[in-house]
């Protein structure tokens, strides 16, 4: 998740304005930044690794000349943070500059064919193919807007781009599945990933839709519809809407807290993560398949993702995984594992010291280390033999939400890949599982739309309860544990996440009239046993809150509160969907108890102490 901005001013100097806008977009990514401007037929660029203020102190962005400019703050996806990977990127002749937010899925193929045609590349990014493609298109089309239109149908994946060239008369921007807004004022015209970029300049906003292109000049913004063949059709002018948000609200996308914003972002980041290249998964999967023992190490929510993955790997790939809590790893993992074992370390921050210690130790023992993380260039990546990146973007709320579902998506994709290699899944079956997985972004959208207000009411109903159980069987045990962790850390309510079948071996002793028990009960092969557990709790007068399939009348009938989930949600990957109402439950319980869910007490986003 990067931030982009483009501006065409009627007078004045654009660079200081772009720098300040980038600063307001820094919450979208902050590992490198850059600005390009154009004046008198020449493009000027300053960019580097690091935070915008530090780069500005070194390079002074404000000295860049001109009234047209583009800027970028990066959250690395392809290629580590470095000056060469920082945006803007240019063509061979330094005549075109581009900033991009999104992921180009077919960049490898595009890059190879551009190299064959004599183009030279300076970075490892997917973005750099864009200026080179435009360079070619400009040889046969008239004007930057036409050239941009011509190349966009060649790009698979997502993009929000802003482009300028040495003609110095316009700035062209376009989007597909990545956000892009236009801002209109008396002093200039702007495009940016998000509202905070514009706020001091204008509150008059136009939302650009997928496959629309805008050409900004000192005269205004002209909008075009892009045809599948790359032709541009002029659209009638759109009337801007006025945003009323304060800067603080705008950074949170209008939500009162980052956590709520991040819960709502889940469909999009999940879609981005499911775009991970098959070749990258294949590499991981083959390493896993070539080892006798597979262990996962992780902490907190990341541990819950690995716990869910045990079920996926055993049922989909026919492989048994040992899931170890990172801080316990030195005590539990046999020192004779050596090169027979592959370790999958999962950490959103890549800085959790327990996980780092565990893998240092296991590396010394000769184990192969595979890492799944959300943070490029984090400490954990330097210890890894291979890395897979989730595509959640920066998570600012202390509680992990969107990073959890993206970790699950990575692990689920891997389990399918390994399943195909081991022969547990035929090619056809694997394809079917992938189709099921790819439905989740849409399903999450509908869960968020349909369940948020119901869960909010449920939270209200149970808010005074001092203690909860969260129970699930099979893969839902991981979801239950994650639900309990969330409400514990945000609402400061005692909660135990437990395997439902195990609850009768002790925890049930606590249950008395009105004790709330949350059951995570998808309609999978564990459901008939869950019914028994529900009856056990009911007969002790517990209050039953159930997350179950929308068509599960029996469970609904037995429950005091029901949260109905889409009945077409795949059981193999159910935590990706079932965790969402539990995130809302924790969020609204925290709000109703008067706590700030973004900054729970005693917790830190990256825990760097043992
Ligand atoms: C819970 C939470 C923590 C982290 C844990 C591991 O909401 O955020 O439990 O999951 O500290 O962090 P990472 O994944 O960065 O290693």
XYZ file of C-alpha atoms and ligand atoms in Angstrom:
626
model
C 0.000 0.000 0.000
C 1.772 3.115 -1.211
C 0.632 6.726 -1.443
C 0.710 8.746 -4.652
C 0.009 12.382 -5.424
C 0.082 14.457 -8.591
C -0.469 18.196 -8.918
C -0.780 20.801 -11.662
C -0.659 24.327 -10.258
C -1.876 27.414 -12.055
C 0.995 29.361 -10.497
C 3.712 28.897 -7.886
C 6.005 25.967 -7.227
C 4.644 22.473 -6.918
C 7.412 20.608 -5.051
C 6.813 21.939 -1.496
C 3.098 21.203 -1.861
C 3.774 17.635 -3.009
C 6.234 17.071 -0.182
C 3.669 18.180 2.403
C 0.985 16.027 0.763
C 3.281 13.008 0.868
C 3.844 13.610 4.537
C 0.088 13.316 5.063
C 0.071 10.045 3.093
C 2.966 8.540 5.014
C 0.584 6.277 6.967
C 0.200 4.349 3.686
C 3.881 3.437 3.581
C 7.136 5.007 4.601
C 10.156 3.060 3.445
C 11.129 5.420 0.623
C 9.833 8.561 -1.074
C 10.365 10.605 -4.174
C 9.144 13.546 -6.220
C 9.448 14.350 -9.937
C 8.679 17.726 -11.493
C 8.913 19.030 -15.028
C 10.071 22.396 -16.267
C 11.143 23.637 -19.690
C 11.320 20.216 -21.284
C 13.262 18.572 -18.482
C 12.267 16.167 -15.723
C 13.789 16.691 -12.270
C 13.719 13.861 -9.704
C 14.722 13.531 -6.067
C 14.119 10.245 -4.290
C 15.682 7.991 -1.703
C 15.175 5.293 0.895
C 13.788 6.475 4.238
C 11.121 8.741 5.654
C 10.119 11.862 3.786
C 11.437 14.332 6.409
C 14.845 12.635 6.548
C 15.161 12.607 2.766
C 14.034 16.235 2.633
C 16.728 17.214 5.167
C 19.342 15.583 2.938
C 18.088 16.479 -0.538
C 15.698 19.427 -0.101
C 12.725 18.430 -2.240
C 11.492 22.031 -2.236
C 14.187 23.104 -4.679
C 12.653 21.061 -7.507
C 11.360 23.542 -10.103
C 8.054 23.676 -11.978
C 4.280 23.738 -11.566
C 3.606 20.093 -12.487
C 4.788 17.255 -10.271
C 4.167 13.773 -8.939
C 5.169 12.157 -5.643
C 5.211 8.770 -3.989
C 5.642 7.297 -0.548
C 6.443 3.621 -0.748
C 5.527 0.436 1.062
C 7.793 -1.973 -0.748
C 6.257 -4.925 -2.602
C 8.684 -5.765 -5.426
C 12.270 -5.063 -4.443
C 13.590 -3.880 -1.077
C 13.582 -0.221 -0.016
C 16.459 1.526 -1.837
C 17.064 4.647 -3.870
C 16.765 2.780 -7.155
C 13.501 1.104 -6.155
C 11.990 4.371 -4.882
C 9.462 6.034 -7.199
C 9.174 7.969 -9.526
C 10.475 5.655 -12.235
C 11.540 6.834 -15.656
C 11.858 5.585 -19.249
C 15.143 5.104 -21.130
C 15.377 8.759 -22.195
C 14.318 10.436 -18.961
C 11.278 11.861 -20.756
C 8.519 10.136 -18.747
C 8.128 9.763 -14.973
C 5.614 7.521 -13.210
C 4.414 6.882 -9.663
C 2.326 3.797 -8.980
C 0.357 2.182 -6.170
C -0.684 -1.412 -6.779
C 0.754 -4.661 -8.031
C 1.455 -5.517 -11.659
C 1.004 -9.263 -11.884
C 2.520 -9.756 -15.328
C 5.468 -7.387 -14.880
C 8.044 -10.147 -15.345
C 6.760 -10.999 -18.825
C 6.400 -7.313 -19.734
C 9.893 -6.558 -18.473
C 11.465 -9.434 -20.380
C 9.891 -8.385 -23.658
C 10.871 -4.730 -23.088
C 14.469 -5.811 -22.390
C 14.383 -7.851 -25.631
C 13.368 -4.681 -27.431
C 16.381 -2.821 -25.996
C 15.010 -1.098 -22.886
C 17.220 -0.898 -19.840
C 15.924 -1.070 -16.277
C 17.304 0.604 -13.181
C 15.155 -0.979 -10.456
C 13.675 -4.276 -9.311
C 10.151 -2.849 -9.200
C 7.116 -3.941 -11.160
C 6.306 -0.246 -11.752
C 9.271 0.445 -13.990
C 7.660 -1.366 -16.930
C 5.082 1.459 -17.133
C 7.344 4.358 -18.258
C 9.020 2.063 -20.779
C 5.682 0.943 -22.211
C 4.580 4.583 -22.457
C 7.877 5.456 -24.136
C 7.045 2.961 -26.898
C 3.409 4.031 -27.119
C 4.382 7.684 -27.570
C 6.108 6.764 -30.832
C 2.753 5.929 -32.422
C 0.213 7.998 -30.490
C -0.342 11.672 -30.016
C -0.222 12.981 -26.486
C 0.524 11.496 -23.095
C -3.125 10.661 -22.327
C -3.511 8.579 -25.509
C -0.205 6.783 -24.824
C -1.210 5.944 -21.240
C -4.575 4.663 -22.500
C -2.854 2.500 -25.065
C -0.634 0.681 -22.594
C -3.041 0.125 -19.703
C -4.861 -2.892 -21.202
C -1.471 -4.675 -21.233
C -1.191 -4.406 -17.454
C -2.661 -7.213 -15.354
C -3.192 -6.500 -11.678
C -3.976 -3.297 -9.844
C -2.797 0.240 -10.299
C -3.273 3.865 -9.444
C -0.747 5.834 -11.474
C 0.247 9.416 -12.100
C 2.421 10.187 -15.108
C 4.162 13.287 -16.439
C 6.404 13.826 -19.432
C 8.750 16.449 -20.782
C 6.005 18.096 -22.841
C 5.218 19.689 -19.474
C 1.618 20.538 -20.306
C -0.345 17.847 -18.490
C -0.373 15.144 -15.882
C -2.215 11.893 -16.617
C -3.596 9.583 -13.972
C -5.579 6.342 -14.023
C -6.742 3.587 -11.715
C -7.820 -0.036 -11.546
C -8.551 -1.611 -8.154
C -6.286 0.856 -6.308
C -7.763 4.064 -4.933
C -7.382 7.381 -6.746
C -9.190 10.660 -6.197
C -9.104 13.973 -8.000
C -9.052 17.289 -6.158
C -10.173 20.550 -7.781
C -9.359 24.063 -6.578
C -8.970 27.576 -7.917
C -5.183 27.260 -7.638
C -4.664 23.856 -9.217
C -5.774 20.304 -9.933
C -4.649 17.219 -8.066
C -4.843 13.458 -7.931
C -3.988 11.347 -4.884
C -4.502 7.969 -3.235
C -6.461 9.427 -0.371
C -8.188 12.568 0.904
C -5.545 13.717 3.466
C -3.194 14.550 0.592
C -5.549 17.305 -0.600
C -7.083 18.696 2.528
C -5.180 21.985 2.902
C -5.642 22.676 -0.844
C -9.221 21.601 -1.480
C -12.233 19.712 -0.207
C -13.743 19.356 -3.705
C -13.210 15.721 -4.625
C -14.043 13.465 -7.576
C -13.638 9.715 -7.162
C -12.019 8.192 -10.216
C -13.545 4.828 -11.134
C -11.787 1.735 -12.434
C -10.645 2.137 -16.022
C -11.125 5.869 -16.012
C -8.290 8.178 -16.961
C -7.948 11.823 -16.057
C -5.824 14.390 -17.801
C -4.988 17.361 -15.570
C -3.822 20.663 -17.064
C -3.887 24.242 -15.820
C -7.340 24.448 -17.468
C -8.887 21.665 -15.375
C -9.479 17.908 -15.368
C -10.714 15.990 -18.431
C -12.023 12.489 -17.799
C -11.977 9.576 -20.228
C -13.345 6.060 -20.206
C -10.764 3.495 -21.243
C -11.929 0.864 -23.736
C -10.538 -2.699 -23.483
C -8.496 -1.933 -26.617
C -6.903 1.144 -25.040
C -8.982 3.825 -26.746
C -10.130 6.863 -24.763
C -13.704 8.136 -24.815
C -14.287 11.544 -23.309
C -16.698 11.515 -20.361
C -19.015 14.383 -19.422
C -17.625 16.427 -16.492
C -18.424 14.947 -13.043
C -19.524 17.268 -10.272
C -17.228 17.165 -7.266
C -18.408 16.269 -3.774
C -17.336 18.259 -0.739
C -15.569 16.300 1.999
C -16.196 17.499 5.539
C -13.513 15.425 7.267
C -10.836 16.805 9.554
C -7.273 15.719 8.773
C -7.364 13.148 11.577
C -10.620 11.689 10.230
C -9.253 11.685 6.704
C -6.178 9.668 7.678
C -8.520 7.104 9.146
C -10.573 7.109 5.934
C -13.453 8.725 7.828
C -13.515 5.934 10.432
C -13.134 6.853 14.090
C -10.228 4.425 14.553
C -7.522 2.834 12.457
C -8.662 -0.576 13.656
C -12.120 -0.108 12.158
C -10.600 1.195 8.936
C -8.284 -1.800 8.802
C -11.152 -4.253 9.357
C -12.953 -2.611 6.432
C -9.835 -2.790 4.272
C -9.727 -6.572 4.533
C -11.493 -7.444 1.267
C -9.011 -5.322 -0.686
C -5.810 -6.454 1.040
C -6.978 -10.036 0.808
C -7.443 -9.610 -2.936
C -3.933 -8.149 -3.192
C -2.446 -11.015 -1.193
C -4.224 -13.623 -3.296
C -2.381 -12.146 -6.253
C 0.932 -13.574 -5.046
C 2.573 -15.210 -8.004
C 2.138 -18.962 -8.357
C 5.904 -19.242 -9.004
C 6.690 -17.721 -5.601
C 4.266 -20.076 -3.841
C 5.633 -22.986 -5.831
C 9.164 -22.225 -4.643
C 8.024 -22.269 -1.018
C 5.852 -25.329 -1.532
C 8.663 -27.324 -3.085
C 10.998 -26.564 -0.206
C 8.267 -27.678 2.213
C 7.636 -30.833 0.272
C 11.342 -31.708 0.239
C 11.566 -31.769 4.030
C 10.424 -34.491 6.370
C 9.377 -32.168 9.163
C 7.547 -28.878 8.884
C 7.331 -26.588 11.915
C 5.742 -23.170 12.145
C 6.890 -20.584 14.668
C 4.991 -17.397 15.437
C 3.575 -15.301 18.261
C 0.140 -13.929 19.164
C -2.249 -13.502 16.267
C 0.373 -14.782 13.832
C 0.509 -17.963 15.918
C -3.255 -18.313 15.482
C -2.793 -18.067 11.715
C -0.273 -20.902 11.869
C -2.619 -22.915 14.064
C -5.351 -22.602 11.426
C -2.831 -23.588 8.760
C -2.190 -26.928 10.508
C -5.709 -27.967 9.574
C -5.351 -26.678 6.023
C -2.076 -28.504 5.493
C -3.294 -31.733 6.945
C -6.631 -31.770 5.112
C -5.569 -30.187 1.825
C -1.920 -31.174 1.505
C -1.778 -34.347 3.588
C 1.117 -32.886 5.585
C 1.278 -32.668 9.372
C 2.637 -29.385 10.685
C 4.011 -28.733 14.151
C 2.819 -25.274 15.231
C 5.025 -23.872 17.933
C 4.650 -20.646 19.897
C 7.875 -18.778 19.137
C 8.850 -18.134 22.749
C 8.492 -21.859 23.502
C 10.454 -22.995 20.499
C 13.874 -23.325 22.195
C 12.297 -25.518 24.884
C 10.249 -27.726 22.610
C 11.896 -28.152 19.223
C 14.232 -31.082 19.223
C 17.826 -29.962 18.735
C 18.448 -32.876 16.388
C 16.013 -31.636 13.749
C 18.808 -30.270 11.580
C 18.451 -30.127 7.830
C 15.480 -32.504 7.808
C 13.228 -29.696 8.997
C 11.834 -26.632 7.360
C 10.601 -23.819 9.576
C 7.879 -21.433 8.504
C 8.159 -18.304 10.601
C 5.160 -15.982 10.431
C 5.340 -12.392 11.689
C 3.518 -9.314 10.447
C 6.153 -6.899 11.764
C 9.134 -9.133 11.100
C 10.594 -7.722 14.314
C 9.101 -9.895 17.065
C 12.107 -10.883 19.124
C 10.656 -14.238 20.223
C 10.229 -15.266 16.601
C 13.648 -13.933 15.626
C 15.334 -15.792 18.490
C 13.534 -18.987 17.599
C 14.616 -18.910 13.988
C 18.203 -17.918 14.806
C 18.350 -20.974 17.008
C 16.770 -23.241 14.391
C 18.989 -21.869 11.666
C 22.030 -22.759 13.760
C 20.637 -26.290 13.939
C 20.666 -26.455 10.154
C 16.924 -25.995 9.515
C 15.741 -24.226 6.380
C 13.913 -21.000 7.221
C 10.927 -19.763 5.216
C 9.379 -16.487 6.316
C 5.924 -14.992 5.815
C 5.840 -11.341 6.793
C 4.152 -8.058 5.961
C 7.261 -5.935 6.264
C 9.900 -5.775 3.571
C 13.472 -5.623 4.800
C 12.430 -6.389 8.380
C 14.952 -8.189 10.608
C 13.309 -11.559 10.071
C 13.762 -11.397 6.287
C 17.516 -11.255 6.717
C 17.482 -14.627 8.452
C 15.315 -16.285 5.824
C 16.203 -18.655 3.023
C 13.065 -17.467 1.247
C 10.364 -14.875 1.972
C 6.689 -14.490 1.056
C 5.133 -11.087 1.620
C 1.545 -10.578 2.663
C 0.105 -7.496 1.011
C -1.763 -5.934 3.917
C 0.008 -2.562 3.821
C 0.915 -0.813 7.071
C -1.273 -1.818 9.996
C -1.490 1.038 12.454
C -4.014 -0.252 14.995
C -2.018 -2.219 17.557
C -4.300 -5.254 17.284
C -3.632 -7.397 14.229
C -6.677 -7.608 11.948
C -6.006 -7.279 8.244
C -2.569 -8.832 8.609
C -4.197 -11.954 10.108
C -6.475 -12.557 7.130
C -3.598 -11.980 4.708
C -1.406 -14.452 6.623
C -4.234 -16.984 6.414
C -4.550 -16.327 2.688
C -0.823 -16.925 2.159
C -0.878 -20.138 4.171
C -4.060 -21.322 2.445
C -2.561 -20.710 -1.006
C 0.550 -22.584 0.074
C -1.452 -25.539 1.354
C -3.141 -25.860 -2.048
C 0.224 -25.675 -3.792
C 1.746 -28.347 -1.529
C -1.407 -30.458 -1.955
C -0.893 -30.440 -5.687
C 2.752 -31.431 -5.318
C 2.030 -34.259 -2.883
C -0.756 -35.506 -5.158
C -3.385 -35.146 -2.413
C -5.172 -32.782 -4.812
C -5.523 -33.334 -8.521
C -4.905 -30.307 -10.694
C -8.674 -29.942 -11.064
C -9.295 -30.165 -7.304
C -6.541 -27.635 -6.593
C -8.079 -25.272 -9.128
C -11.448 -25.650 -7.438
C -9.939 -24.893 -4.000
C -8.254 -21.807 -5.438
C -11.578 -20.666 -6.838
C -13.115 -21.059 -3.370
C -10.274 -19.063 -1.849
C -10.622 -16.336 -4.435
C -14.253 -15.835 -3.405
C -13.221 -14.605 0.033
C -12.635 -10.907 -0.809
C -16.234 -10.723 -1.997
C -17.497 -12.781 0.952
C -15.680 -10.529 3.415
C -17.324 -7.548 1.794
C -20.745 -9.063 2.392
C -19.902 -10.112 5.978
C -18.786 -6.555 6.744
C -21.872 -5.093 5.079
C -24.395 -7.435 6.719
C -22.917 -8.204 10.121
C -21.268 -5.063 11.479
C -24.403 -3.530 12.993
C -25.626 -6.913 14.283
C -22.312 -7.549 16.024
C -22.345 -4.015 17.433
C -25.722 -4.758 19.036
C -24.465 -8.115 20.294
C -21.476 -6.372 21.905
C -23.865 -3.948 23.588
C -25.901 -6.832 24.959
C -22.976 -8.653 26.559
C -20.724 -5.691 27.356
C -21.089 -5.953 31.122
C -20.064 -9.634 31.276
C -16.698 -10.049 33.003
C -15.716 -13.312 31.349
C -16.257 -15.179 28.045
C -15.481 -18.517 26.454
C -14.752 -18.734 22.737
C -15.060 -22.310 21.524
C -14.463 -23.968 18.177
C -13.553 -27.364 16.803
C -11.053 -28.224 14.108
C -9.877 -25.205 12.195
C -12.378 -23.032 14.124
C -10.385 -23.586 17.276
C -7.871 -21.103 15.831
C -10.653 -18.624 15.043
C -12.016 -18.989 18.584
C -8.588 -18.369 20.083
C -8.130 -15.291 17.924
C -11.585 -13.995 18.940
C -10.694 -14.420 22.604
C -7.327 -12.705 22.162
C -8.943 -9.726 20.415
C -11.568 -9.070 23.099
C -8.998 -9.593 25.849
C -6.485 -7.123 24.464
C -8.982 -4.429 23.393
C -11.894 -4.564 25.839
C -9.877 -5.884 28.801
C -12.401 -8.655 29.333
C -11.304 -12.064 30.487
C -11.782 -14.518 27.629
C -10.598 -18.022 26.974
C -10.281 -19.444 23.479
C -10.499 -23.207 23.725
C -11.038 -26.311 21.604
C -14.773 -26.906 22.091
C -14.278 -30.626 22.670
C -11.837 -29.901 25.462
C -14.176 -27.508 27.297
C -15.844 -30.355 29.175
C -12.479 -31.369 30.644
C -12.298 -28.400 32.971
C -13.434 -24.987 31.742
C -17.102 -25.983 31.963
C -16.731 -25.804 35.752
C -16.854 -21.998 35.430
C -20.149 -21.963 33.567
C -23.197 -20.788 35.468
C -26.380 -18.964 34.561
C -25.778 -16.186 32.025
C -22.112 -17.043 31.336
C -21.472 -16.037 27.687
C -20.058 -18.727 25.404
C -19.221 -17.808 21.812
C -19.297 -20.787 19.449
C -17.509 -20.618 16.106
C -19.525 -23.206 14.237
C -19.290 -23.360 10.455
C -21.159 -26.142 8.761
C -18.119 -28.401 8.440
C -17.530 -31.946 9.631
C -17.150 -30.788 13.253
C -20.650 -29.278 13.407
C -22.427 -32.324 14.794
C -19.982 -32.409 17.717
C -20.344 -28.668 18.253
C -24.084 -29.199 18.629
C -23.298 -31.467 21.571
C -21.037 -28.831 23.124
C -23.720 -26.190 22.707
C -26.205 -28.477 24.517
C -23.716 -29.041 27.345
C -23.334 -25.294 27.849
C -27.030 -24.599 27.459
C -27.953 -27.125 30.076
C -25.738 -25.177 32.497
C -27.710 -22.041 31.571
C -24.891 -20.410 29.614
C -25.820 -17.689 27.114
C -24.971 -18.963 23.669
C -23.632 -16.647 20.958
C -23.120 -18.537 17.711
C -21.323 -17.736 14.489
C -22.775 -20.213 12.030
C -23.824 -20.658 8.464
C -26.827 -18.535 7.496
C -28.847 -21.648 6.676
C -28.121 -23.445 9.966
C -31.572 -23.259 11.540
C -30.845 -25.765 14.290
C -27.898 -23.842 15.707
C -29.754 -20.560 15.347
C -32.666 -21.999 17.318
C -30.376 -23.111 20.147
C -28.602 -19.758 20.426
C -29.382 -16.595 22.346
C -27.562 -14.507 19.717
C -26.673 -15.552 16.183
C -24.238 -14.088 13.717
C -25.075 -15.538 10.335
C -22.282 -16.167 7.891
C -22.568 -16.730 4.136
C -23.552 -20.351 3.545
C -21.320 -20.579 0.450
C -18.145 -19.782 2.415
C -15.575 -22.560 1.977
C -15.099 -24.619 5.153
C -11.472 -25.326 4.287
C -10.593 -21.657 4.805
C -13.399 -20.609 7.157
C -11.253 -18.571 9.638
C -10.683 -15.936 6.925
C -14.397 -15.114 7.072
C -15.381 -16.153 10.589
C -12.771 -13.986 12.272
C -14.313 -10.765 10.942
C -17.374 -10.647 13.273
C -15.050 -11.463 16.170
C -12.866 -8.470 15.264
C -15.988 -6.285 15.259
C -17.091 -7.793 18.575
C -13.778 -6.866 20.215
C -13.780 -3.431 18.609
C -17.310 -2.532 19.698
C -16.848 -4.066 23.148
C -13.788 -1.807 23.595
C -15.697 1.272 22.413
C -18.670 0.512 24.648
C -16.373 0.038 27.627
C -14.731 3.376 26.844
C -11.319 2.205 25.642
C -9.268 3.282 22.635
C -8.958 0.151 20.473
C -6.037 1.590 18.501
C -3.786 1.778 21.539
C -4.577 -0.939 24.048
C -2.726 -0.613 27.337
C 0.514 -2.519 27.939
C 0.781 -3.656 24.305
C 3.095 -2.706 21.456
C 2.808 -3.249 17.736
C 6.178 -4.944 17.541
C 7.323 -6.719 20.686
C 11.088 -6.497 20.725
C 11.719 -7.801 24.245
C 12.056 -11.460 25.159
C -2.584 -9.284 18.582
C -1.269 -8.893 18.110
C -0.090 -9.602 18.653
C 0.870 -9.953 17.523
C 2.162 -10.578 18.081
C 3.088 -11.037 16.983
O -3.590 -8.485 18.038
O -1.144 -8.009 17.308
O -0.463 -10.741 19.345
O 0.226 -10.855 16.666
O 2.816 -9.646 18.887
O 3.450 -9.997 16.161
P 4.109 -10.241 14.739
O 3.095 -10.876 13.868
O 4.507 -8.866 14.277
O 5.291 -11.134 14.953
